[in-house]
């Protein structure tokens, strides 16, 4: 790269948010350049292979992918729909939860889930109907997700964001089993009992209930498909390019500095990395102290420990479902633990063998883990953390396997090899502070505190990604629409999305 390099749009970070913006804008004729610090693109979309098996690090499953549903429409608009291989999870139970020994399979379809619950808890019919009416009301109130034109984003109050999930469900029913079933998905947004927002809960639940799919070829296929689209439209995706400084003049970025490379220029700059980290890189602009302070005060969601297990051939039957295990009869508080009793539960994702259909080839287990547990190794880098770190990873893995034996008693005999990652792995592979799973924490008691607008006081600097709208495949895809809306006009994008939806139906 040389200093003359000038692009219409420079995007910092190749996570889902950056890649989606790159796709939208390159298809509209803008010359796009994406700069990625890591040697692999995708951020939380990254996958990796061990022993010939593919493992996802972040993105495991997606929702609303049937023709006409929202993610299907967005992926068609991004021009990646045809390139992604997905497989539908079990219609009768795409997520299965076990809390304190009781198992319940969540069927696909809002009506199917509601009807199954009413059948199992007939005396709670009123509570169940009220719950579903409420989450649907919230989901249907979101203009972009429902492809309605919108007037303005500026800290618009979102229905339900100031309401707490736990309190809402507790106000409906005293039945602990029912409460657990309605709230098991808090693991998908790192929800805490005292602060989980009903808005996020409703969006995520309805999104997956509409249809739930596993990514047959991992999350990396999404990143790869985006890269192909961007390059086919004349754009560039550059790896090993860590942005270190954004040099401004007259509150406009004039130069983007990259570690070990010549700086480049962009007429517009979109940052897909955390807002705070982005603003700390800005030099020579008038950033208000109160804005920086607000970003500094935003708390991160918890990080996690992941155990990746390669299975012996034909040893474990494939379950076409994700499994959520809670040791006690309580689905809240996996992240609120004393180290001596970790883990209190896990999320389990399986991959089916392509050779031996009906059998699993691998299992990934995730359990929330506090970044502060990693303090002895804070200053270490990938593969350079020492033997005590490796020992800690092994011990944690054994504890997770102890829990897994409750579901699969012979599991240790069926495992060929295990690999593990910690909050430090997430920190170093995605650049996210504290290896936070889902970015900044939202709080139903103070929803405004976590809100960040896509535009900044630096005239040509925009923000995108999980901290701008919401985490996850839907939240981040929508963040890209919102960010590009600042450049292209949001309603022109929504008009186009409606056309893609109509064509698919
Ligand atoms: C364990 C786990 C499981 C998950 N499971 C699911 C799931 O099943 N379904 C779902 O919908 N969501 C899931 N999510 C959430 C989802 O993966 C994320 O919300 C989403 O992928 C985040 O995308 P992003 O673009 O905001 O950021 P990121 O993916 O964090 O991307 C940011 C990118 O910026 C790069 N970068 C950072 N600093 C710099 C710099 N200075 N210069 C250049 N580049 C830089 C990073 O390397 C990274 O590539 C999961 C997340 C985790 C952690």
XYZ file of C-alpha atoms and ligand atoms in Angstrom:
558
model
C 0.000 0.000 0.000
C 1.203 3.534 -0.653
C 0.168 6.928 0.666
C -1.584 7.787 -2.607
C -4.101 5.026 -2.024
C -7.449 6.739 -1.762
C -10.764 4.979 -1.489
C -14.346 6.153 -1.383
C -14.911 4.054 1.723
C -12.350 2.631 4.150
C -13.756 0.118 6.623
C -11.840 -0.769 9.775
C -12.431 -4.415 10.703
C -13.792 -7.326 8.700
C -16.397 -8.601 11.142
C -19.938 -9.170 9.947
C -20.694 -5.440 10.302
C -17.722 -4.293 8.222
C -18.216 -6.932 5.551
C -21.941 -6.220 5.222
C -21.232 -2.480 4.806
C -18.530 -3.377 2.261
C -20.997 -5.467 0.286
C -23.751 -2.828 0.274
C -21.478 0.056 -0.684
C -19.313 -1.766 -3.238
C -22.477 -2.946 -4.999
C -23.562 0.700 -5.198
C -20.337 1.571 -7.033
C -18.206 2.900 -4.151
C -14.534 1.890 -4.135
C -14.228 0.047 -0.834
C -11.188 -1.046 1.175
C -11.547 -3.192 4.321
C -8.613 -3.291 6.738
C -8.417 -6.305 9.051
C -5.865 -6.578 11.872
C -5.856 -10.378 11.892
C -4.600 -12.879 9.286
C -8.135 -14.267 8.990
C -11.215 -12.219 8.136
C -14.611 -12.437 9.819
C -14.101 -11.517 13.495
C -16.675 -13.661 15.319
C -17.470 -15.395 12.011
C -14.087 -17.117 12.088
C -13.937 -20.884 12.076
C -10.951 -23.225 12.218
C -10.039 -26.838 11.500
C -8.452 -29.363 13.856
C -8.060 -33.058 13.095
C -9.900 -32.363 9.855
C -13.001 -31.110 11.708
C -14.473 -27.651 11.318
C -15.236 -25.600 14.452
C -17.040 -22.287 14.778
C -15.634 -19.788 17.230
C -18.587 -17.382 17.378
C -21.536 -17.665 15.013
C -23.148 -21.113 15.435
C -26.700 -20.806 14.233
C -28.978 -18.362 12.507
C -32.710 -17.673 12.327
C -35.462 -16.332 10.051
C -33.853 -17.745 6.900
C -36.964 -19.068 5.142
C -37.877 -17.242 1.901
C -39.507 -13.937 2.816
C -38.098 -13.905 6.373
C -35.784 -11.118 7.446
C -32.332 -12.743 7.377
C -33.112 -14.408 4.062
C -33.997 -10.969 2.646
C -30.873 -9.345 4.093
C -28.572 -12.060 2.727
C -30.160 -11.743 -0.723
C -29.615 -7.984 -0.545
C -25.977 -8.512 0.493
C -25.718 -10.856 -2.544
C -24.426 -13.778 -0.462
C -27.627 -15.845 -0.129
C -26.737 -18.345 -2.905
C -23.290 -19.002 -1.464
C -24.249 -20.026 2.074
C -24.886 -23.660 2.958
C -27.346 -24.055 5.797
C -29.391 -26.900 7.167
C -32.632 -26.577 9.075
C -32.516 -27.593 12.705
C -35.153 -29.979 14.079
C -38.645 -28.519 13.564
C -39.799 -30.200 16.770
C -36.914 -29.023 18.888
C -34.172 -26.780 17.512
C -33.052 -25.806 21.005
C -33.323 -28.272 23.860
C -32.887 -27.127 27.417
C -32.233 -29.118 30.514
C -32.527 -27.392 33.861
C -32.191 -29.346 37.068
C -32.895 -32.607 35.206
C -36.034 -31.448 33.348
C -35.712 -31.431 29.562
C -37.809 -29.401 27.126
C -37.461 -29.146 23.332
C -38.360 -25.785 21.762
C -40.236 -26.351 18.477
C -39.886 -23.992 15.500
C -42.803 -21.613 14.985
C -44.180 -19.152 17.506
C -47.572 -20.875 17.425
C -46.058 -24.337 17.835
C -44.035 -23.242 20.870
C -47.028 -21.487 22.445
C -49.323 -24.482 21.838
C -46.795 -26.948 23.234
C -46.440 -24.881 26.386
C -50.205 -24.577 26.841
C -50.491 -28.337 26.486
C -47.814 -28.919 29.105
C -48.946 -26.145 31.472
C -52.729 -25.828 30.855
C -53.248 -23.911 34.091
C -50.801 -21.248 32.815
C -52.578 -20.593 29.506
C -53.246 -16.920 30.239
C -49.615 -16.268 31.250
C -48.337 -18.050 28.145
C -50.617 -16.117 25.781
C -49.655 -12.811 27.412
C -45.944 -13.670 27.067
C -46.177 -14.440 23.347
C -48.404 -11.436 22.614
C -45.793 -9.232 24.240
C -42.713 -10.590 22.447
C -44.535 -10.453 19.108
C -45.673 -6.888 19.794
C -42.058 -5.891 20.469
C -40.700 -7.705 17.393
C -43.386 -6.195 15.164
C -42.630 -2.697 16.456
C -39.147 -2.619 14.897
C -39.417 -0.790 11.590
C -36.289 -2.062 9.820
C -36.849 -5.695 10.732
C -40.391 -5.371 9.404
C -39.177 -3.398 6.362
C -41.189 -0.275 7.101
C -39.750 3.079 6.146
C -38.515 5.110 9.085
C -38.236 8.724 10.079
C -35.336 8.903 12.492
C -32.990 6.790 14.633
C -31.859 9.289 17.160
C -32.121 7.430 20.427
C -35.588 6.350 19.495
C -37.065 4.447 22.428
C -37.426 0.783 21.581
C -40.491 -0.995 22.860
C -39.596 -3.184 25.824
C -35.994 -2.031 26.250
C -36.751 -0.511 29.645
C -38.557 -3.647 30.812
C -36.779 -6.502 32.510
C -37.221 -10.059 31.186
C -37.016 -11.757 34.558
C -39.510 -9.395 36.197
C -41.888 -9.609 33.257
C -41.951 -13.414 33.243
C -42.120 -13.552 37.046
C -45.136 -11.224 36.931
C -46.913 -13.731 34.696
C -46.279 -17.009 36.498
C -44.889 -18.571 39.679
C -44.235 -21.844 37.899
C -40.446 -22.229 37.952
C -40.326 -24.786 35.137
C -42.305 -22.493 32.858
C -40.187 -19.500 33.827
C -37.052 -21.476 32.961
C -38.376 -22.475 29.549
C -39.395 -18.913 28.696
C -36.007 -17.535 29.785
C -33.493 -20.258 28.748
C -32.303 -18.101 25.846
C -30.697 -15.526 28.164
C -27.408 -17.299 27.323
C -27.771 -15.975 23.779
C -27.537 -12.393 24.968
C -25.574 -12.830 28.231
C -28.635 -11.632 30.091
C -28.486 -11.001 33.803
C -31.520 -11.407 36.006
C -31.449 -7.792 37.209
C -30.772 -6.098 33.867
C -31.869 -8.259 30.900
C -33.837 -6.164 28.442
C -37.145 -7.490 27.169
C -36.451 -5.842 23.804
C -33.369 -7.979 23.094
C -35.050 -11.087 24.482
C -38.081 -10.626 22.232
C -36.094 -9.939 19.058
C -33.786 -12.930 19.514
C -36.557 -15.336 20.471
C -38.938 -14.442 17.651
C -36.008 -14.418 15.183
C -35.093 -18.036 15.984
C -38.661 -19.241 16.472
C -39.550 -18.149 12.932
C -37.008 -20.699 11.651
C -33.652 -21.952 12.952
C -30.688 -23.141 10.886
C -27.193 -24.424 11.393
C -24.294 -23.249 9.227
C -23.161 -26.472 7.533
C -19.833 -25.024 6.428
C -19.313 -22.801 9.451
C -19.385 -19.039 9.959
C -16.321 -18.583 7.765
C -18.388 -19.253 4.641
C -20.319 -16.040 5.337
C -17.102 -14.024 5.576
C -15.750 -15.699 2.409
C -18.939 -14.999 0.464
C -18.832 -11.320 1.459
C -15.181 -11.049 0.407
C -16.030 -12.477 -3.035
C -18.847 -9.948 -3.527
C -16.697 -7.015 -2.432
C -13.779 -8.023 -4.664
C -16.093 -8.714 -7.619
C -17.242 -5.106 -7.251
C -13.710 -3.731 -7.324
C -13.148 -3.581 -3.554
C -10.254 -4.870 -1.470
C -10.141 -6.834 1.785
C -6.673 -6.536 3.318
C -5.509 -8.758 6.195
C -2.689 -8.123 8.709
C -3.617 -4.429 8.558
C -4.160 -3.118 12.078
C -5.399 0.454 12.098
C -3.634 2.440 14.787
C -4.598 6.083 14.257
C -7.157 8.233 12.485
C -5.601 11.591 11.804
C -8.094 14.476 11.455
C -8.084 18.000 10.120
C -11.127 20.242 10.484
C -12.979 17.366 12.184
C -12.523 15.144 9.143
C -10.310 12.062 8.860
C -7.524 12.832 6.406
C -5.302 9.832 6.986
C -5.714 6.281 8.249
C -2.551 4.923 9.821
C -1.859 1.201 9.712
C 0.741 -0.727 11.710
C 3.766 -1.463 9.547
C 2.221 -0.011 6.349
C 1.919 3.300 4.581
C -1.171 5.301 5.600
C -4.188 5.439 3.316
C -7.049 7.854 2.709
C -10.786 7.364 2.610
C -13.472 9.885 1.700
C -15.659 8.150 4.257
C -14.464 5.868 7.059
C -16.584 3.192 8.737
C -15.343 1.574 11.915
C -16.510 -1.961 12.651
C -14.568 -2.062 15.919
C -15.702 -0.909 19.322
C -16.793 2.741 19.489
C -14.485 3.487 22.429
C -11.425 1.939 20.756
C -12.317 3.801 17.552
C -12.642 7.177 19.235
C -9.384 6.630 21.154
C -7.628 6.276 17.793
C -8.919 9.636 16.567
C -6.277 12.370 16.652
C -6.808 16.074 16.055
C -10.610 16.180 16.220
C -12.845 17.827 18.719
C -14.333 14.795 20.462
C -16.462 15.802 23.404
C -15.159 14.551 26.756
C -18.673 13.688 27.876
C -19.077 11.384 24.844
C -15.789 9.605 25.564
C -16.699 9.284 29.235
C -20.026 7.709 28.326
C -18.280 5.162 26.092
C -15.731 4.446 28.831
C -18.493 3.749 31.311
C -20.230 1.209 29.113
C -19.833 -2.235 30.650
C -18.911 -5.214 28.482
C -20.817 -8.504 28.387
C -19.083 -11.516 29.886
C -16.585 -13.563 27.883
C -16.519 -17.350 27.567
C -14.510 -20.543 27.657
C -14.984 -22.880 24.676
C -14.136 -26.565 24.515
C -13.876 -28.051 21.037
C -14.156 -31.872 21.019
C -13.229 -34.060 18.042
C -15.269 -37.265 18.316
C -14.379 -40.804 17.317
C -16.164 -41.864 14.133
C -19.727 -43.155 14.574
C -19.506 -42.807 18.342
C -22.116 -40.148 19.198
C -25.536 -39.886 17.541
C -26.074 -36.518 15.864
C -28.801 -34.429 17.484
C -30.124 -31.822 15.045
C -30.512 -29.340 17.884
C -28.534 -27.099 20.190
C -28.458 -28.088 23.819
C -28.597 -25.723 26.813
C -27.628 -27.350 30.090
C -28.220 -25.798 33.497
C -26.948 -27.835 36.435
C -29.541 -26.393 38.789
C -33.210 -25.756 38.248
C -32.447 -22.136 37.313
C -31.523 -20.788 33.884
C -30.204 -17.437 35.121
C -26.793 -16.689 36.580
C -24.341 -18.913 34.652
C -22.111 -15.853 34.513
C -22.414 -15.059 38.195
C -20.163 -17.716 39.634
C -17.564 -18.525 42.191
C -14.500 -19.980 40.440
C -14.637 -23.101 42.629
C -18.080 -24.082 41.319
C -17.567 -23.170 37.629
C -19.223 -24.219 35.346
C -22.879 -24.184 36.271
C -23.972 -24.964 32.743
C -23.057 -24.802 29.080
C -24.327 -24.373 25.514
C -23.623 -27.302 23.205
C -23.384 -27.202 19.404
C -22.867 -30.338 17.285
C -21.658 -30.812 13.730
C -22.933 -33.780 11.747
C -20.386 -36.019 10.024
C -20.537 -35.575 6.253
C -19.395 -39.208 5.846
C -21.369 -40.986 8.551
C -24.779 -39.335 8.386
C -26.695 -39.519 11.636
C -23.487 -39.270 13.701
C -21.771 -36.229 15.124
C -18.167 -35.488 14.180
C -17.620 -32.794 16.774
C -19.095 -31.000 19.755
C -18.430 -27.438 20.888
C -19.219 -26.441 24.469
C -19.405 -22.820 25.592
C -19.667 -21.568 29.138
C -19.519 -17.950 30.314
C -16.181 -16.997 31.868
C -15.032 -13.835 33.585
C -12.126 -12.094 31.827
C -10.578 -11.280 35.213
C -9.827 -14.970 35.730
C -7.217 -14.496 33.012
C -5.311 -11.821 34.941
C -2.042 -13.815 35.267
C -1.851 -13.924 31.457
C -3.230 -10.467 30.541
C 0.092 -9.415 29.007
C 0.663 -12.549 26.950
C 0.000 -13.177 23.251
C -1.384 -16.085 21.228
C 0.658 -19.313 21.680
C 2.962 -17.503 24.128
C 1.068 -17.819 27.386
C 3.127 -20.554 29.053
C 2.489 -23.974 30.582
C 0.433 -22.776 33.559
C -2.065 -21.312 31.075
C -2.217 -24.616 29.205
C -2.773 -26.416 32.512
C -5.592 -24.022 33.448
C -7.253 -24.661 30.086
C -7.019 -28.422 30.599
C -8.510 -28.264 34.089
C -11.424 -26.128 32.942
C -12.027 -28.519 30.065
C -12.157 -31.487 32.440
C -14.759 -29.699 34.554
C -16.928 -29.104 31.517
C -16.597 -32.755 30.505
C -17.709 -33.764 34.020
C -20.948 -31.843 33.399
C -21.301 -33.236 29.891
C -21.206 -36.770 31.310
C -24.615 -36.099 32.840
C -26.041 -35.997 29.299
C -23.523 -38.338 27.603
C -22.151 -40.762 30.258
C -19.581 -42.345 27.872
C -18.436 -39.101 26.312
C -14.807 -39.299 27.481
C -14.411 -42.650 25.708
C -15.735 -41.108 22.494
C -13.497 -38.059 22.334
C -10.433 -38.251 20.099
C -9.010 -34.825 20.957
C -9.982 -31.556 22.650
C -8.943 -27.949 22.051
C -9.902 -24.959 24.121
C -10.147 -21.190 23.935
C -10.486 -18.610 26.707
C -11.456 -14.947 27.039
C -7.890 -14.105 25.973
C -8.357 -15.987 22.713
C -11.453 -13.906 21.944
C -9.638 -10.713 22.942
C -6.668 -11.429 20.690
C -8.541 -12.846 17.686
C -11.249 -10.168 17.488
C -9.701 -7.169 19.236
C -12.748 -6.948 21.546
C -11.901 -5.605 25.004
C -12.153 -8.306 27.651
C -13.076 -10.844 24.963
C -16.706 -9.803 25.541
C -19.038 -12.290 23.873
C -21.657 -9.840 22.683
C -19.991 -6.424 22.990
C -21.427 -3.772 25.271
C -23.934 -4.812 27.902
C -27.441 -3.416 27.723
C -29.356 -2.677 30.894
C -33.124 -2.479 31.147
C -32.675 -0.039 34.054
C -30.753 2.406 31.870
C -31.218 1.511 28.194
C -29.904 4.835 26.868
C -26.447 4.200 28.377
C -25.605 1.478 25.863
C -26.913 3.326 22.801
C -24.408 4.674 20.292
C -25.349 6.391 17.053
C -23.687 5.358 13.759
C -22.504 8.896 13.019
C -19.892 10.749 15.046
C -18.704 14.333 15.441
C -15.952 13.516 12.968
C -17.769 14.380 9.743
C -16.633 11.400 7.670
C -16.444 8.768 10.434
C -19.279 6.286 10.955
C -19.637 3.337 13.314
C -21.128 -0.088 12.682
C -21.273 -3.548 14.298
C -22.708 -5.155 17.400
C -22.322 -2.111 19.627
C -24.330 0.137 17.334
C -27.558 -1.783 17.126
C -27.510 -5.240 18.671
C -25.209 -8.265 18.589
C -25.783 -11.433 16.553
C -26.386 -12.137 12.908
C -29.579 -10.062 12.795
C -28.460 -7.220 15.032
C -25.166 -6.692 13.212
C -26.677 -7.059 9.715
C -29.218 -4.393 10.659
C -26.406 -2.225 12.071
C -24.831 -2.287 8.601
C -28.131 -1.152 7.056
C -28.352 1.677 9.580
C -24.747 2.759 8.996
C -24.978 2.623 5.206
C -28.291 4.432 5.566
C -26.275 7.434 6.781
C -24.506 7.482 3.401
C -27.166 6.184 0.993
C -30.389 7.159 2.745
C -32.006 4.556 4.955
C -35.336 4.433 3.217
C -33.781 3.823 -0.180
C -32.218 0.683 1.329
C -35.475 -0.391 2.953
C -37.286 0.080 -0.375
C -34.732 -2.211 -2.030
C -35.020 -4.765 0.763
C -38.784 -4.925 0.217
C -38.155 -5.737 -3.442
C -35.782 -8.574 -2.515
C -38.367 -9.951 -0.082
C -41.138 -9.839 -2.693
C -38.939 -11.572 -5.263
C -38.135 -14.409 -2.841
C -41.762 -14.996 -1.847
C -18.888 -17.500 21.404
C -19.866 -16.718 20.598
C -20.962 -17.363 20.047
C -21.879 -16.660 19.264
N -22.918 -17.333 18.680
C -23.762 -16.669 17.862
C -24.782 -17.369 17.156
O -24.900 -18.607 17.219
N -25.638 -16.635 16.369
C -25.535 -15.278 16.267
O -26.345 -14.675 15.547
N -24.562 -14.601 16.906
C -23.670 -15.257 17.689
N -22.667 -14.569 18.318
C -22.584 -13.103 18.165
C -22.014 -12.673 16.819
O -21.031 -13.589 16.401
C -21.426 -11.265 16.908
O -22.382 -10.392 17.485
C -21.027 -10.676 15.548
O -20.376 -11.612 14.734
C -20.136 -9.462 15.789
O -19.821 -8.861 14.557
P -19.130 -7.419 14.483
O -18.962 -7.105 13.040
O -19.855 -6.434 15.305
O -17.696 -7.531 15.212
P -16.487 -8.553 15.224
O -16.871 -9.885 14.760
O -15.886 -8.439 16.584
O -15.453 -7.957 14.154
C -14.577 -6.897 14.401
C -13.381 -7.075 13.483
O -12.525 -5.932 13.607
C -11.176 -6.378 13.618
N -10.353 -5.346 14.273
C -10.336 -5.020 15.588
N -9.475 -4.014 15.813
C -8.947 -3.687 14.603
C -8.008 -2.692 14.176
N -7.427 -1.843 15.023
N -7.688 -2.651 12.852
C -8.258 -3.495 11.963
N -9.146 -4.444 12.320
C -9.497 -4.525 13.621
C -11.244 -7.687 14.379
O -10.101 -8.498 14.181
C -12.529 -8.293 13.809
O -12.279 -9.024 12.649
C -21.710 -15.265 19.068
C -20.600 -14.621 19.612
C -19.675 -15.332 20.350
C -18.472 -14.625 20.888
